[in-house]
CSV table of C-alpha atoms and ligand atoms in Angstrom, one decimal:
chain,number,residue,atom,x,y,z
A,1,MET,CA,20.1,-5.1,11.0
A,2,ILE,CA,17.6,-2.4,11.4
A,3,ARG,CA,14.3,-3.2,12.3
A,4,VAL,CA,11.6,-0.7,10.7
A,5,ALA,CA,8.4,-0.8,11.9
A,6,ALA,CA,5.9,0.9,9.7
A,7,VAL,CA,2.2,1.7,9.3
A,8,GLY,CA,-0.1,3.8,7.5
A,9,ASP,CA,-3.8,4.8,7.2
A,10,ILE,CA,-4.6,4.3,10.4
A,11,HIS,CA,-7.3,6.8,10.4
A,12,LEU,CA,-7.7,7.5,14.1
A,13,GLY,CA,-11.0,9.7,15.1
A,14,PRO,CA,-12.3,11.2,18.1
A,15,GLY,CA,-13.2,8.1,19.7
A,16,SER,CA,-10.0,5.9,19.0
A,17,ALA,CA,-7.9,6.7,21.9
A,18,GLY,CA,-6.2,3.3,23.1
A,19,THR,CA,-6.8,1.2,20.0
A,20,LEU,CA,-3.6,1.1,18.9
A,21,ARG,CA,-1.5,1.9,22.1
A,22,PRO,CA,-1.1,-1.6,23.5
A,23,ALA,CA,0.3,-3.0,20.2
A,24,PHE,CA,2.7,0.2,19.9
A,25,GLU,CA,3.8,-0.1,23.3
A,26,LYS,CA,5.4,-3.5,22.5
A,27,LEU,CA,6.6,-2.1,19.4
A,28,HIS,CA,10.3,-1.9,21.1
A,29,GLU,CA,10.5,-5.5,21.5
A,30,GLN,CA,10.3,-6.1,17.7
A,31,ALA,CA,11.5,-2.8,16.1
A,32,ASP,CA,14.2,-0.1,16.2
A,33,LEU,CA,11.8,2.7,14.7
A,34,LEU,CA,8.3,3.4,14.0
A,35,LEU,CA,7.2,5.1,10.1
A,36,LEU,CA,4.0,6.6,9.9
A,37,ALA,CA,3.0,6.6,6.7
A,38,GLY,CA,0.1,9.3,6.4
A,39,ASP,CA,-3.9,9.2,6.7
A,40,LEU,CA,-3.4,8.9,10.4
A,41,THR,CA,-6.7,10.9,11.3
A,42,ARG,CA,-10.0,10.4,9.6
A,43,HIS,CA,-10.8,14.4,8.8
A,44,GLY,CA,-7.6,15.7,9.7
A,45,THR,CA,-8.6,18.2,12.6
A,46,ALA,CA,-6.4,19.4,15.6
A,47,GLU,CA,-8.6,17.3,18.0
A,48,GLU,CA,-7.6,14.0,15.9
A,49,GLY,CA,-4.1,15.0,15.7
A,50,GLU,CA,-4.3,14.9,19.5
A,51,VAL,CA,-5.6,11.3,19.4
A,52,VAL,CA,-2.9,10.1,17.2
A,53,ALA,CA,-0.3,11.6,19.4
A,54,GLY,CA,-1.4,10.1,22.4
A,55,GLU,CA,-1.0,6.5,20.9
A,56,VAL,CA,2.4,7.0,19.5
A,57,ALA,CA,4.2,9.2,22.6
A,58,GLY,CA,6.9,7.7,24.6
A,59,LEU,CA,7.2,4.4,22.9
A,60,GLY,CA,10.6,4.2,23.6
A,61,VAL,CA,11.7,4.4,19.7
A,62,PRO,CA,12.0,7.3,17.2
A,63,VAL,CA,8.7,7.7,15.3
A,64,VAL,CA,9.0,9.5,12.1
A,65,ALA,CA,6.0,10.6,10.1
A,66,VAL,CA,4.4,12.1,7.0
A,67,LEU,CA,0.9,13.4,6.6
A,68,GLY,CA,-1.7,12.1,4.2
A,69,ASN,CA,-4.8,13.6,2.2
A,70,HIS,CA,-7.2,12.9,5.1
A,71,ASP,CA,-4.7,14.9,7.3
A,72,TYR,CA,-5.3,17.8,5.2
A,73,GLN,CA,-9.0,17.7,4.8
A,74,SER,CA,-9.8,20.3,7.5
A,75,ASP,CA,-7.0,22.6,6.6
A,76,GLN,CA,-5.4,22.0,10.4
A,77,GLU,CA,-2.7,20.1,8.9
A,78,ALA,CA,-0.3,22.6,10.9
A,79,GLU,CA,-1.9,21.8,14.2
A,80,VAL,CA,-1.9,18.0,13.4
A,81,THR,CA,1.6,18.5,12.9
A,82,ALA,CA,2.2,20.4,16.1
A,83,ALA,CA,0.2,17.6,18.2
A,84,LEU,CA,2.8,15.1,16.7
A,85,ASP,CA,5.6,17.3,17.3
A,86,ARG,CA,4.8,17.6,21.0
A,87,ALA,CA,4.6,13.9,21.3
A,88,GLY,CA,8.1,13.7,19.8
A,89,VAL,CA,7.3,12.7,16.3
A,90,THR,CA,9.3,14.1,13.6
A,91,VAL,CA,7.1,15.1,10.6
A,92,LEU,CA,8.5,15.4,7.3
A,93,GLU,CA,7.5,17.3,4.1
A,94,GLY,CA,10.2,17.3,1.7
A,95,GLU,CA,13.0,17.0,4.0
A,96,GLY,CA,15.1,13.8,5.8
A,97,THR,CA,16.1,13.1,9.2
A,98,VAL,CA,19.2,11.1,10.5
A,99,LEU,CA,18.5,8.8,13.5
A,100,ASN,CA,21.1,7.4,15.6
A,101,ILE,CA,20.1,3.5,16.3
A,102,GLY,CA,22.6,2.1,18.6
A,103,GLY,CA,25.4,3.7,16.8
A,104,VAL,CA,24.1,3.4,13.3
A,105,HIS,CA,23.0,6.5,11.6
A,106,VAL,CA,19.8,5.8,9.6
A,107,GLY,CA,18.3,8.2,7.5
A,108,VAL,CA,14.8,8.6,6.8
A,109,ALA,CA,13.4,11.1,3.5
A,110,GLY,CA,9.9,12.1,3.6
A,111,THR,CA,7.0,13.6,1.7
A,112,LYS,CA,3.2,13.3,1.4
A,113,GLY,CA,3.7,13.1,-2.2
A,114,PHE,CA,0.8,13.4,-4.8
A,115,GLY,CA,-1.1,11.7,-7.7
A,116,GLY,CA,-0.6,12.2,-11.7
A,117,GLY,CA,0.0,8.5,-12.3
A,118,PHE,CA,2.5,6.3,-13.8
A,119,ALA,CA,4.7,5.9,-17.0
A,120,GLY,CA,2.8,5.9,-19.8
A,121,ARG,CA,-0.3,6.6,-18.3
A,122,SER,CA,0.2,9.7,-16.4
A,123,GLY,CA,-0.7,13.5,-16.6
A,124,GLY,CA,1.5,16.2,-17.4
A,125,GLU,CA,2.4,20.0,-17.3
A,126,PHE,CA,-0.2,20.8,-20.3
A,127,GLY,CA,-3.0,22.8,-20.8
A,128,GLU,CA,-5.1,24.5,-18.3
A,129,PRO,CA,-3.4,26.0,-15.3
A,130,GLU,CA,-5.2,23.8,-12.8
A,131,MET,CA,-3.5,20.7,-14.6
A,132,LYS,CA,-0.5,22.3,-14.5
A,133,ASP,CA,-0.6,23.1,-10.9
A,134,PHE,CA,-1.7,19.5,-10.2
A,135,ILE,CA,1.5,18.0,-11.6
A,136,ARG,CA,3.9,20.7,-10.8
A,137,TYR,CA,2.8,20.1,-6.8
A,138,THR,CA,3.6,16.2,-7.5
A,139,ARG,CA,6.9,17.5,-9.2
A,140,ARG,CA,7.6,19.3,-6.2
A,141,CYS,CA,7.0,16.8,-3.3
A,142,ALA,CA,9.4,14.6,-5.5
A,143,ASP,CA,11.9,17.2,-5.9
A,144,GLY,CA,12.0,17.3,-2.1
A,145,LEU,CA,12.2,13.8,-1.7
A,146,ARG,CA,15.2,13.5,-4.1
A,147,ASP,CA,16.9,16.2,-2.7
A,148,SER,CA,16.5,14.8,0.7
A,149,LEU,CA,17.7,11.4,-0.1
A,150,ALA,CA,21.0,12.7,-1.7
A,151,MET,CA,21.5,14.8,1.2
A,152,LEU,CA,21.2,11.3,3.8
A,153,ARG,CA,23.5,10.0,1.4
A,154,GLU,CA,26.0,12.7,1.7
A,155,ALA,CA,25.5,12.2,5.6
A,156,ASN,CA,26.9,8.8,4.9
A,157,CYS,CA,23.8,7.0,6.4
A,158,ALA,CA,24.1,3.5,6.6
A,159,VAL,CA,20.5,2.7,6.1
A,160,ARG,CA,18.2,5.3,3.9
A,161,ILE,CA,14.5,5.0,3.6
A,162,ALA,CA,12.0,6.8,1.9
A,163,LEU,CA,8.7,7.6,3.4
A,164,THR,CA,5.6,8.7,1.6
A,165,HIS,CA,1.6,8.3,1.5
A,166,TYR,CA,1.0,8.2,-2.1
A,167,SER,CA,2.7,5.4,-3.8
A,168,PRO,CA,5.6,5.5,-6.5
A,169,VAL,CA,4.8,2.6,-8.4
A,170,PRO,CA,2.0,0.7,-9.7
A,171,ASP,CA,2.6,-2.5,-8.4
A,172,THR,CA,1.7,-2.1,-4.8
A,173,LEU,CA,-1.6,-0.9,-6.1
A,174,ALA,CA,-2.6,-4.3,-7.4
A,175,GLY,CA,-6.0,-4.8,-6.2
A,176,GLU,CA,-7.4,-0.7,-6.8
A,177,PRO,CA,-9.3,0.2,-9.7
A,178,LEU,CA,-7.3,1.0,-12.5
A,179,GLU,CA,-9.3,4.1,-13.1
A,180,ILE,CA,-8.1,5.5,-9.9
A,181,TYR,CA,-4.3,5.0,-10.3
A,182,PRO,CA,-3.6,8.4,-11.3
A,183,PHE,CA,-5.0,9.2,-7.9
A,184,LEU,CA,-2.7,6.9,-6.1
A,185,GLY,CA,0.7,8.0,-6.8
A,186,SER,CA,3.1,9.3,-9.3
A,187,TYR,CA,5.9,7.7,-11.2
A,188,LEU,CA,7.9,11.1,-10.4
A,189,LEU,CA,8.0,9.6,-6.7
A,190,ALA,CA,9.9,6.2,-8.0
A,191,GLU,CA,12.5,8.5,-10.2
A,192,ALA,CA,13.2,10.5,-7.3
A,193,ILE,CA,13.8,7.6,-5.1
A,194,ASP,CA,16.0,5.9,-7.7
A,195,GLU,CA,18.0,9.0,-8.4
A,196,GLY,CA,18.3,9.9,-4.6
A,197,GLY,CA,18.8,6.0,-3.6
A,198,ALA,CA,17.3,4.1,-1.0
A,199,ASP,CA,17.2,0.8,0.6
A,200,LEU,CA,13.5,0.8,1.3
A,201,ALA,CA,10.5,2.8,0.6
A,202,VAL,CA,7.4,2.9,2.1
A,203,HIS,CA,3.9,4.3,1.4
A,204,GLY,CA,0.3,3.8,2.3
A,205,HIS,CA,-3.3,5.5,1.0
A,206,ALA,CA,-4.1,2.3,-1.2
A,207,HIS,CA,-6.1,0.5,0.8
A,208,MET,CA,-7.1,-2.4,-1.4
A,209,GLY,CA,-3.7,-2.7,-2.8
A,210,THR,CA,-0.8,-5.1,-2.0
A,211,GLU,CA,2.0,-5.0,0.0
A,212,HIS,CA,5.1,-5.7,-1.9
A,213,GLY,CA,6.5,-4.1,-5.0
A,214,MET,CA,9.9,-2.6,-6.6
A,215,THR,CA,11.4,0.6,-8.2
A,216,SER,CA,12.6,0.1,-11.6
A,217,ASP,CA,16.1,0.2,-10.1
A,218,GLY,CA,15.7,-2.1,-7.6
A,219,VAL,CA,14.4,-0.3,-4.4
A,220,ARG,CA,11.8,-2.4,-2.7
A,221,VAL,CA,8.5,-0.8,-2.0
A,222,ARG,CA,5.9,-1.6,0.8
A,223,ASN,CA,2.3,-0.7,0.7
A,224,VAL,CA,1.7,-0.5,4.5
A,225,ALA,CA,-1.6,0.8,4.6
A,226,GLN,CA,-3.3,-1.1,7.5
A,227,PRO,CA,-5.8,-2.4,5.7
A,228,VAL,CA,-3.4,-4.0,3.4
A,229,ILE,CA,-1.0,-5.6,6.0
A,230,GLY,CA,-4.0,-6.3,8.4
A,231,ARG,CA,-2.1,-5.8,11.5
A,232,ALA,CA,-0.9,-2.9,13.7
A,233,PHE,CA,2.3,-2.6,11.8
A,234,ALA,CA,4.5,-4.4,9.6
A,235,VAL,CA,8.5,-5.0,10.4
A,236,TYR,CA,11.0,-5.2,7.8
A,237,HIS,CA,14.8,-5.8,8.6
A,238,LEU,CA,17.1,-4.0,6.6
A,239,PRO,CA,20.9,-4.8,6.5
A,240,VAL,CA,23.6,-2.0,7.4
A,241,HIS,CA,26.1,-1.2,4.9
A,242,ALA,CA,29.6,-1.9,6.5
A,243,SER,CA,31.0,0.9,4.9
A,244,ALA,CA,28.9,3.0,6.6
A,245,ALA,CA,28.5,1.8,9.9
A,246,VAL,CA,29.6,3.8,12.7
A,247,GLY,CA,30.1,2.8,16.3
A,248,ASP,CA,30.6,-0.6,18.0
A,249,GLY,CA,28.4,-3.4,17.9
A,250,VAL,CA,26.8,-3.1,14.5
A,251,ARG,CA,26.3,-6.1,12.9
A,252,THR,CA,26.9,-6.2,9.2
A,253,GLY,CA,24.7,-8.0,6.4
A,254,ALA,CA,26.4,-9.0,2.8
A,255,ASP,CA,23.3,-10.0,1.5
A,256,THR,CA,20.1,-8.4,1.5
A,257,VAL,CA,17.8,-10.0,4.0
A,258,GLY,CA,14.5,-10.0,2.5
A,259,ALA,CA,11.5,-7.9,3.9
A,260,HIS,CA,9.0,-9.5,5.4
B,301,LIG,FE1,-6.3,6.3,3.8
B,302,LIG,FE1,-4.8,8.6,1.4
């Protein structure tokens, strides 16, 4: 069993140092890794990036992150990423990483993602160049996610997780105004997850949404925006596929264990 801790939309500002640290320091007692689903800062400044880095440095478990739209607000996303890098956080954008957790290879594929809407209610690559650019950017994010999930499959990962900021499905947006759904996610991300294959998809961004959802192929989706989960982080338990398990002492789960 792999225990995945996840949270997004922590929105730390210059005065936030120490607010999450006490909870994060105990995280290793409950989880094997921590996923950060973007919007880690309020305005995406380098200074705020340092605050986030201070909260998550040296937790004793691997930390993997994607950025969110707020982390791009000040055009300092590279500085935010660098601060997280220095704290040992792996920041993904259209790429994957393989973690060795007690001999089990856990793959995480990540992209911030973008909007566009959901099947039957979505924007398309049509008309003005700005509209084409909007949807093409979402498509590039989705392509990166699909390719990195496929790469993790080839790497024979026992567990694969898709990490985004924007939502792949409308289910986890329930509670948000319908009018803004196209700015909260895109069905292209769900297509990428279903085609690339994953055991769990984690996202943030929709503060008023709902925790639980599912792609059309049955991949469990969890909105871990902090206002949604209402705690420092959520923990999901994922079974390890026997055929892909490596190393000793791995408990394999024949049945899917419900996330909670
Ligand atoms: Fe947010
Ligand atoms: Fe956001």
